[in-house]
Amino acid sequence: MTRKTFLSSSMAAAALLTTGLAGAQTVLSVSTWLPPAHGATVAQNQWCEAVEKESKGSVKCNLLPKAVSAPPGTFDAVRDGLADVSFTVDGYTPGRFIFTQVAEFPFLGDSSTATSVAYQRIYDKYFAPLGEHRGIKTLAVFTHGPGIIFTVKQPVTSAADAGKLKFRIGGGNINELSKLMGWNTTLKPATESFELLSTGVMDGTFFPDESLQSMRLSMVKYATTFPGGLYNISFVFMMNKAKYDALSATDKAAVDKVSGEAAARLFAAGWDRTDAASRDIQKTTGVQRQMASDAFVSEVKARQAALEDKWVAAAEARGLKNARGVLAEFRAETQKLK
């Protein structure tokens, strides 16, 4: 081989390698345990589209046909690399996360957007540096819409009414609050609600509005609402840490740009949209809605006060300074976002 031929061959090989690197692509395996049309699943898909656009095609998503884990195991599944991206409910593993409970207290806000954006801001400022979601890359945090009491056979007009029934709940603060209220509740994933209510194993469930449609709960006939919601549920949207760490600096920047508050708003908007659509459907299906009485609200507030004291102590034990002040700041932030 002549020197000229060698140089030409080397340049061609280098060009081919450069082209290959330029076209290199990271594919994220993305899992959801909620139905394809659910607002959270749709929001996750929209985030994928945003990442692909921001990275100019360098990062894409492969939407898995089925969940890689039951809902309570999703956090560990992402941590261990069974999926690269997913979301889960922090309260599905009771006692594991403390800071996240601040977003689950009653009477916080009348929309997912208000609570989710406020929560993301508080999370970034106070919780993220303490690393409670260790083992994964936190992309965003958010909440669903205001929590409601839904029942099948009779309305709930008081705490005493609720005490006569059996309910499915999703965990977190509402689990502890229900115990203090003396209610008969069982911690089960949202995806089991249809079977529990249709078979009569449970008399009702605590859910945001959208769940009547996404979980096909046509048997529900009564709803008791609360100003600012009886509760919220804290979600974490996450990526496998090793997968994130392996990204180029440019691709990390693309992921970061569409995460945080941008992603929290994306999930919240989907929830608010489907909550509103469900309320319209409830009018046509005859669900009887009523606002909890002042006496009912006061009783919940009285019980919740002890849980807030408990949270303050637990959060400060994990390193959060002035937890009561953080809670007050979170509430003030939700009011600004109404």
Coordinates of N, CA and C in Angstrom, one line a residue, residues 177-272:
L177 N -53.8 9.9 58.3 CA -54.9 10.7 58.7 C -56.1 9.8 58.9
S178 N -56.3 8.8 58.0 CA -57.5 7.9 58.1 C -57.4 7.1 59.4
K179 N -56.3 6.7 59.8 CA -56.1 6.0 61.1 C -56.6 6.9 62.3
L180 N -56.2 8.1 62.3 CA -56.5 9.0 63.3 C -58.0 9.3 63.3
M181 N -58.6 9.3 62.1 CA -60.1 9.6 62.0 C -60.9 8.3 62.3
G182 N -60.2 7.2 62.5 CA -60.9 6.0 62.8 C -61.6 5.3 61.6
W183 N -61.1 5.6 60.4 CA -61.7 5.0 59.2 C -61.1 3.7 58.9
N184 N -61.9 2.8 58.2 CA -61.4 1.5 57.8 C -60.9 1.6 56.4
T185 N -59.5 1.7 56.3 CA -58.9 1.9 54.9 C -57.9 0.8 54.7
T186 N -57.6 0.5 53.4 CA -56.7 -0.5 53.0 C -55.8 0.1 52.0
L187 N -54.5 0.0 52.1 CA -53.5 0.5 51.2 C -53.4 -0.4 50.0
K188 N -53.8 0.1 48.8 CA -53.8 -0.7 47.6 C -53.5 0.2 46.4
P189 N -52.7 -0.3 45.4 CA -52.5 0.6 44.2 C -53.8 1.0 43.5
A190 N -53.7 2.1 42.8 CA -54.9 2.6 42.1 C -55.4 1.6 41.1
T191 N -54.5 0.8 40.5 CA -54.9 -0.1 39.4 C -55.8 -1.3 39.9
E192 N -55.9 -1.5 41.3 CA -56.7 -2.5 41.8 C -58.1 -2.0 42.2
S193 N -58.4 -0.7 42.0 CA -59.7 -0.1 42.4 C -60.9 -0.7 41.8
F194 N -60.8 -1.0 40.5 CA -62.0 -1.5 39.8 C -62.5 -2.8 40.4
E195 N -61.6 -3.7 40.6 CA -61.9 -5.0 41.2 C -62.4 -4.9 42.6
L196 N -61.8 -4.0 43.4 CA -62.2 -3.9 44.8 C -63.6 -3.3 44.9
L197 N -63.9 -2.3 44.1 CA -65.2 -1.7 44.2 C -66.3 -2.5 43.5
S198 N -66.0 -3.1 42.4 CA -67.0 -3.9 41.6 C -67.4 -5.1 42.3
T199 N -66.5 -5.7 43.1 CA -66.9 -6.9 43.9 C -67.4 -6.6 45.2
G200 N -67.4 -5.4 45.6 CA -68.0 -5.0 47.0 C -67.0 -5.2 48.1
V201 N -65.7 -5.6 47.8 CA -64.7 -5.7 48.8 C -64.5 -4.4 49.6
M202 N -64.6 -3.3 48.8 CA -64.5 -1.9 49.3 C -65.8 -1.2 49.0
D203 N -66.1 -0.2 49.9 CA -67.3 0.6 49.6 C -67.0 1.9 48.9
G204 N -65.8 2.2 48.8 CA -65.4 3.4 48.2 C -63.9 3.6 48.1
T205 N -63.4 4.7 47.6 CA -62.0 5.0 47.4 C -61.7 6.4 47.5
F206 N -60.5 6.8 47.8 CA -60.1 8.2 47.8 C -59.3 8.4 46.5
F207 N -59.7 9.3 45.7 CA -59.1 9.6 44.4 C -59.3 11.0 44.0
P208 N -58.5 11.5 43.0 CA -58.8 12.7 42.3 C -59.9 12.4 41.3
D209 N -60.5 13.5 40.7 CA -61.7 13.3 39.8 C -61.4 12.4 38.6
E210 N -60.2 12.6 38.0 CA -59.9 11.9 36.8 C -60.0 10.4 36.9
S211 N -59.8 9.8 38.1 CA -59.7 8.4 38.3 C -61.0 7.7 38.0
L212 N -62.1 8.3 38.1 CA -63.4 7.7 37.8 C -63.4 7.2 36.4
Q213 N -62.7 7.9 35.5 CA -62.7 7.5 34.1 C -61.5 6.6 33.8
S214 N -60.3 7.0 34.3 CA -59.1 6.2 33.9 C -59.1 4.8 34.6
M215 N -59.8 4.7 35.7 CA -59.9 3.4 36.3 C -61.3 2.7 36.1
R216 N -62.1 3.3 35.2 CA -63.4 2.8 34.8 C -64.3 2.5 36.0
L217 N -64.4 3.5 36.9 CA -65.2 3.3 38.1 C -66.6 3.8 37.9
S218 N -67.3 3.2 37.0 CA -68.7 3.6 36.7 C -69.7 3.3 37.8
M219 N -69.2 2.4 38.7 CA -70.1 2.0 39.9 C -70.2 3.1 40.9
V220 N -69.3 4.1 40.9 CA -69.3 5.2 41.9 C -70.5 6.1 41.6
K221 N -71.2 6.4 42.7 CA -72.4 7.3 42.6 C -72.4 8.6 43.4
Y222 N -71.4 8.6 44.4 CA -71.3 9.8 45.3 C -69.9 10.3 45.4
A223 N -69.8 11.6 45.6 CA -68.5 12.2 45.8 C -68.6 13.3 46.9
T224 N -67.6 13.3 47.8 CA -67.6 14.3 48.8 C -66.2 15.1 48.6
T225 N -66.3 16.3 48.3 CA -65.2 17.2 48.0 C -64.8 18.0 49.2
F226 N -63.6 18.5 49.2 CA -63.1 19.4 50.3 C -62.4 20.6 49.7
P227 N -62.5 21.7 50.3 CA -61.7 22.9 49.8 C -60.2 22.7 49.8
G228 N -59.6 22.7 48.7 CA -58.2 22.4 48.6 C -57.9 20.9 48.6
G229 N -58.9 20.1 48.6 CA -58.7 18.6 48.6 C -58.5 18.0 50.0
L230 N -59.0 16.8 50.2 CA -58.9 16.1 51.4 C -57.4 15.6 51.6
Y231 N -56.7 15.5 50.5 CA -55.3 15.0 50.5 C -54.8 15.2 49.1
N232 N -53.5 15.1 48.9 CA -52.8 14.9 47.6 C -51.9 13.7 47.7
I233 N -51.4 13.3 46.6 CA -50.4 12.2 46.5 C -49.1 12.7 45.9
S234 N -48.0 12.5 46.5 CA -46.7 12.9 45.9 C -46.2 11.8 45.0
F235 N -45.8 12.3 43.8 CA -45.2 11.5 42.7 C -43.8 11.9 42.5
V236 N -43.0 10.9 42.1 CA -41.6 11.3 41.6 C -41.5 10.7 40.2
F237 N -41.0 11.6 39.3 CA -40.7 11.2 37.9 C -39.2 11.1 37.9
M238 N -38.7 9.9 37.4 CA -37.3 9.6 37.6 C -36.6 8.9 36.5
M239 N -35.3 8.9 36.5 CA -34.5 8.2 35.5 C -33.4 7.4 36.2
N240 N -33.1 6.3 35.6 CA -32.0 5.5 36.2 C -30.7 6.4 36.2
K241 N -30.0 6.4 37.4 CA -28.9 7.3 37.6 C -27.7 7.0 36.6
A242 N -27.4 5.7 36.5 CA -26.3 5.3 35.6 C -26.6 5.8 34.2
K243 N -27.8 5.6 33.8 CA -28.2 6.0 32.4 C -28.0 7.5 32.2
Y244 N -28.4 8.3 33.2 CA -28.3 9.8 33.1 C -26.8 10.1 33.2
D245 N -26.0 9.5 34.1 CA -24.6 9.8 34.2 C -23.8 9.5 32.9
A246 N -24.3 8.6 32.1 CA -23.6 8.2 30.9 C -23.9 9.1 29.7
L247 N -24.8 10.0 29.9 CA -25.2 10.9 28.8 C -24.0 11.9 28.6
S248 N -23.9 12.4 27.4 CA -23.0 13.5 27.1 C -23.4 14.8 27.9
A249 N -22.6 15.7 28.0 CA -22.9 17.0 28.7 C -24.0 17.7 28.0
T250 N -24.0 17.6 26.6 CA -25.1 18.2 25.8 C -26.4 17.5 26.0
D251 N -26.4 16.2 26.1 CA -27.6 15.5 26.3 C -28.2 15.7 27.7
K252 N -27.3 15.7 28.7 CA -27.7 16.0 30.0 C -28.4 17.4 30.1
A253 N -27.8 18.3 29.4 CA -28.4 19.7 29.4 C -29.8 19.6 28.8
A254 N -30.0 18.8 27.7 CA -31.3 18.7 27.1 C -32.3 18.1 28.0
V255 N -31.9 17.0 28.7 CA -32.8 16.4 29.7 C -33.2 17.3 30.8
D256 N -32.2 18.0 31.3 CA -32.4 19.0 32.5 C -33.4 20.1 32.1
K257 N -33.2 20.6 30.8 CA -34.0 21.7 30.4 C -35.5 21.4 30.4
V258 N -35.9 20.1 30.0 CA -37.3 19.8 30.0 C -37.8 19.1 31.2
S259 N -36.9 19.0 32.2 CA -37.3 18.4 33.5 C -37.6 19.5 34.6
G260 N -37.6 19.1 35.8 CA -37.8 20.1 36.9 C -39.2 20.7 36.7
E261 N -39.3 22.0 36.9 CA -40.6 22.7 36.8 C -41.3 22.5 35.5
A262 N -40.5 22.4 34.4 CA -41.2 22.2 33.1 C -41.9 20.9 33.1
A263 N -41.3 19.8 33.6 CA -42.0 18.5 33.6 C -43.1 18.5 34.6
A264 N -42.9 19.2 35.8 CA -44.0 19.2 36.8 C -45.2 19.9 36.2
R265 N -45.0 20.9 35.5 CA -46.2 21.6 34.8 C -46.8 20.7 33.7
L266 N -46.0 19.9 33.1 CA -46.5 19.0 32.0 C -47.4 18.0 32.7
F267 N -47.0 17.3 33.7 CA -47.8 16.3 34.4 C -49.1 17.0 35.0
A268 N -48.9 18.2 35.6 CA -50.0 18.8 36.3 C -51.1 19.3 35.3
A269 N -50.6 19.8 34.2 CA -51.6 20.2 33.2 C -52.4 19.0 32.7
G270 N -51.8 17.9 32.5 CA -52.5 16.7 32.1 C -53.5 16.3 33.1
W271 N -53.2 16.4 34.4 CA -54.1 16.0 35.5 C -55.3 16.9 35.6
D272 N -55.0 18.2 35.5 CA -56.0 19.2 35.6 C -57.0 19.1 34.4

